[in-house]
Amino acid sequence: MDQLLLDGQPRPLGPPLQLRVGALSLLFQGGGLRYVRYGGLEVLRGVYAALRDRNWGTVAPALSDLRLEPGEEGLRLEFDAVYRAEGIDFRARYRLEVHPQGFSLALSGRAHTGFYRNRLGFCVLHPMEAAGALCRVEHADGSQEEARLPRQIAALQPIPPFTELRALEHQAAPGLWGRLEFSGDLFEMEDQRNWTDASFKTFCTPLRRPFPVWLEAGTTVEQRVSLRMRGARRLLRRANPERTLRLGSRRWGLPALGTEVASHGQALSQRELERLRALNLSHLRVSLDLSEPFEEKLAQAVEQAQGLSVGLEVALTVTPSPEVVLAALRGALQRHKAEVARFLVYPYKARETDHAPYLEAARKALGGFKALIFGGTNSDFFFLNTYPVPPEAVDGLAFALNPQVHAFDNASLVETLRCQPLVAQEARRLSGGKPVVVSPLTFKPRWNPYATAAPPPTPPGELPPEVDPRQLSLFGAGWTLGSVGALAQGEVEAVTLFETTGWRGLIETEAGSPLPQRFPSVAGGVFPLYHVLADLAEFRGGEVVEVIPSAPLEFGGLMLRNREKSCLLLANYTDSRQTVELEGFPAPLWLRKLHEHNLSEAVAEPERWRQNRTQPRAGPIELPPYAYVRVELDAPPPSDDHRPRPPSG
């Protein structure tokens, strides 16, 4: 079976190398360090060097000549890395030295072509769990001050006073400090939780300096970052290798779930309509740029929404003088007899500081439809946090979400699931308690609001930048499950997931993939994540009950309940078989597993496959690699105090 169908990673990082010296342990993978622990406590989430082009695209390195050998105090690892992309050729030699109290990582590189870059050098990640930690900041001029990592997601980037850094010390635990020292450039910190990364990032070069920067051919780059721990720390016991899932006590309403009109513009076939109807969706989003002709796209969206018996979520990018185009939209909506659940009103610039004129014009022009008016951003939460919308001007707030602004491997995508509830809660704070919707949720950014130049054309035979093979993978199904659960915890009102059909959708088109060698989907079939949404569809208007996994970066779950039944949905995020013991759950009645050995049937014949049921054996649940499992539970109906929030739309 094609590995893409399992993990969806077009460029896997390769197997991790576990390094341990005394109380210090870390993983080396893909040229960077992950999960730096001291005495079992995570001190750093990661350390790596990044080359970002003029549009903030990340150039992945190709590694070679890796040598691991004993060092003076511990271990020494050296390797070469070559960074190549269109017009870019940068080559570096890295040297990592690990000792009982820390490490140093140095790079020595040279540009073999001239190219524009926005960033070149080391990045250091502190885990989001370090929020509130006391820090000692040492600036390049020698001045020092104390500060704490922010608990609330910081709107101002970089985070003051974490600027112009040459050293940073943070309290990892009572009596234990980790000191980072930087050389070769100036460093500063940003709050990556704005993009759902579960970390704070310290990086070079300061953003106050102009970018992009032209790097002449022959330019050399020398940098170093080092960590030294000081203070006492008892060694923690090694984590219990047993995997457990414990039933918690908190409950949330299941968000209303919808999808978006496919960007390829094709009509829905009768079979596609029937399969989408089975998902019991609440709405269909259509994105309209009012600076361009939009009536044909709107007409198609109205037709599809009527075929699905759902209302429209109309996302509008509004021009600087909005009255005329909004009047034209009003007329088109009336002609097509559109049923609108809500309007999402975005200014034409992502960095717009004053949303009020657009929202006032939209309410005046569109108020007759009795639909909710939401403001916000058509991109990352960062823009909503930095350029807030006045809550009194809207009925709610909206932002888009994708997990791949900064990192692109599966482990990093799973980490974002820990941050999504916090981001949703912060959006609710900004809304003054009014509803929040995530629209849309995608695997990759749909556009680049940070670009400094027009995007280069997609090379022949390569996927467009907004398309990700995870869409057709088992891993993608598990991540989708985890994201819906995370956003339910964040108490969002509704989530728009992906598109109807095509390689950014829920199901494949009848024609199939335009690039089957890169995106090997089944023509006319569904994607594995379709089955996640089909299971969620049975519980529309129900509630999500808290579940607590012992290893949340390796597997996750979601318990659903309504007045008639309960079920548990499980996902294995890894390529290893896992055995999960259920604690506190009602007895299983039956289960169904989606894994590599029945994936072909589930994709090609979803209706038939969904009839499969297996009697559970006594004991723990076996999760094959990247498996998605539904466990039907023997549970009484919830008590009368079960009143989840009614979803909008």
Short mmCIF file of N, CA and C in Angstrom, two decimals, residues 242-245 414 548-557 570-574 578-581 623:
data_model
loop_
_atom_site.label_atom_id
_atom_site.label_comp_id
_atom_site.label_asym_id
_atom_site.label_seq_id
_atom_site.Cartn_x
_atom_site.Cartn_y
_atom_site.Cartn_z
N GLU A 242 2.22 1.63 29.34
CA GLU A 242 0.82 1.31 29.08
C GLU A 242 0.07 2.56 28.64
N ARG A 243 -0.83 2.38 27.68
CA ARG A 243 -1.64 3.47 27.17
C ARG A 243 -3.03 3.38 27.79
N THR A 244 -3.48 4.48 28.38
CA THR A 244 -4.81 4.49 28.99
C THR A 244 -5.59 5.69 28.47
N LEU A 245 -6.90 5.51 28.40
CA LEU A 245 -7.81 6.60 28.08
C LEU A 245 -8.83 6.66 29.20
N VAL A 414 0.12 17.11 15.18
CA VAL A 414 -0.56 16.59 16.37
C VAL A 414 -0.40 17.57 17.54
N ILE A 548 -9.34 11.67 28.53
CA ILE A 548 -7.98 12.09 28.88
C ILE A 548 -7.01 10.98 28.48
N PRO A 549 -6.27 11.13 27.37
CA PRO A 549 -5.30 10.11 26.96
C PRO A 549 -4.01 10.24 27.75
N SER A 550 -3.37 9.12 28.04
CA SER A 550 -2.11 9.14 28.78
C SER A 550 -0.95 9.61 27.91
N ALA A 551 -1.07 9.52 26.59
CA ALA A 551 -0.02 9.96 25.66
C ALA A 551 -0.68 10.73 24.53
N PRO A 552 -1.08 12.00 24.76
CA PRO A 552 -1.89 12.74 23.78
C PRO A 552 -1.19 13.04 22.47
N LEU A 553 0.14 12.91 22.41
CA LEU A 553 0.82 13.10 21.14
C LEU A 553 0.87 11.82 20.32
N GLU A 554 0.35 10.73 20.89
CA GLU A 554 0.39 9.44 20.20
C GLU A 554 -0.99 8.92 19.83
N PHE A 555 -1.98 9.20 20.64
CA PHE A 555 -3.34 8.79 20.30
C PHE A 555 -4.32 9.76 20.96
N GLY A 556 -5.53 9.78 20.45
CA GLY A 556 -6.55 10.68 20.99
C GLY A 556 -7.92 10.07 20.84
N GLY A 557 -8.89 10.69 21.49
CA GLY A 557 -10.24 10.17 21.44
C GLY A 557 -11.28 11.24 21.63
N LEU A 570 -11.74 6.80 18.44
CA LEU A 570 -10.32 6.76 18.78
C LEU A 570 -9.48 6.89 17.52
N ALA A 571 -8.30 7.50 17.66
CA ALA A 571 -7.37 7.62 16.54
C ALA A 571 -5.95 7.40 17.02
N ASN A 572 -5.20 6.62 16.26
CA ASN A 572 -3.77 6.40 16.49
C ASN A 572 -3.02 7.36 15.57
N TYR A 573 -2.25 8.28 16.16
CA TYR A 573 -1.54 9.28 15.37
C TYR A 573 -0.18 8.79 14.87
N THR A 574 0.20 7.56 15.18
CA THR A 574 1.56 7.09 14.93
C THR A 574 1.57 5.89 14.00
N GLN A 578 -0.75 0.34 18.93
CA GLN A 578 -0.92 0.73 20.33
C GLN A 578 -2.08 -0.04 20.95
N THR A 579 -1.93 -0.31 22.22
CA THR A 579 -2.96 -0.99 23.00
C THR A 579 -3.45 -0.02 24.07
N VAL A 580 -4.74 0.32 24.03
CA VAL A 580 -5.28 1.36 24.89
C VAL A 580 -6.29 0.74 25.86
N GLU A 581 -6.06 0.96 27.13
CA GLU A 581 -6.96 0.50 28.19
C GLU A 581 -7.97 1.61 28.49
N LEU A 623 -5.13 -0.66 18.60
CA LEU A 623 -5.11 0.36 17.55
C LEU A 623 -3.97 0.06 16.59
#
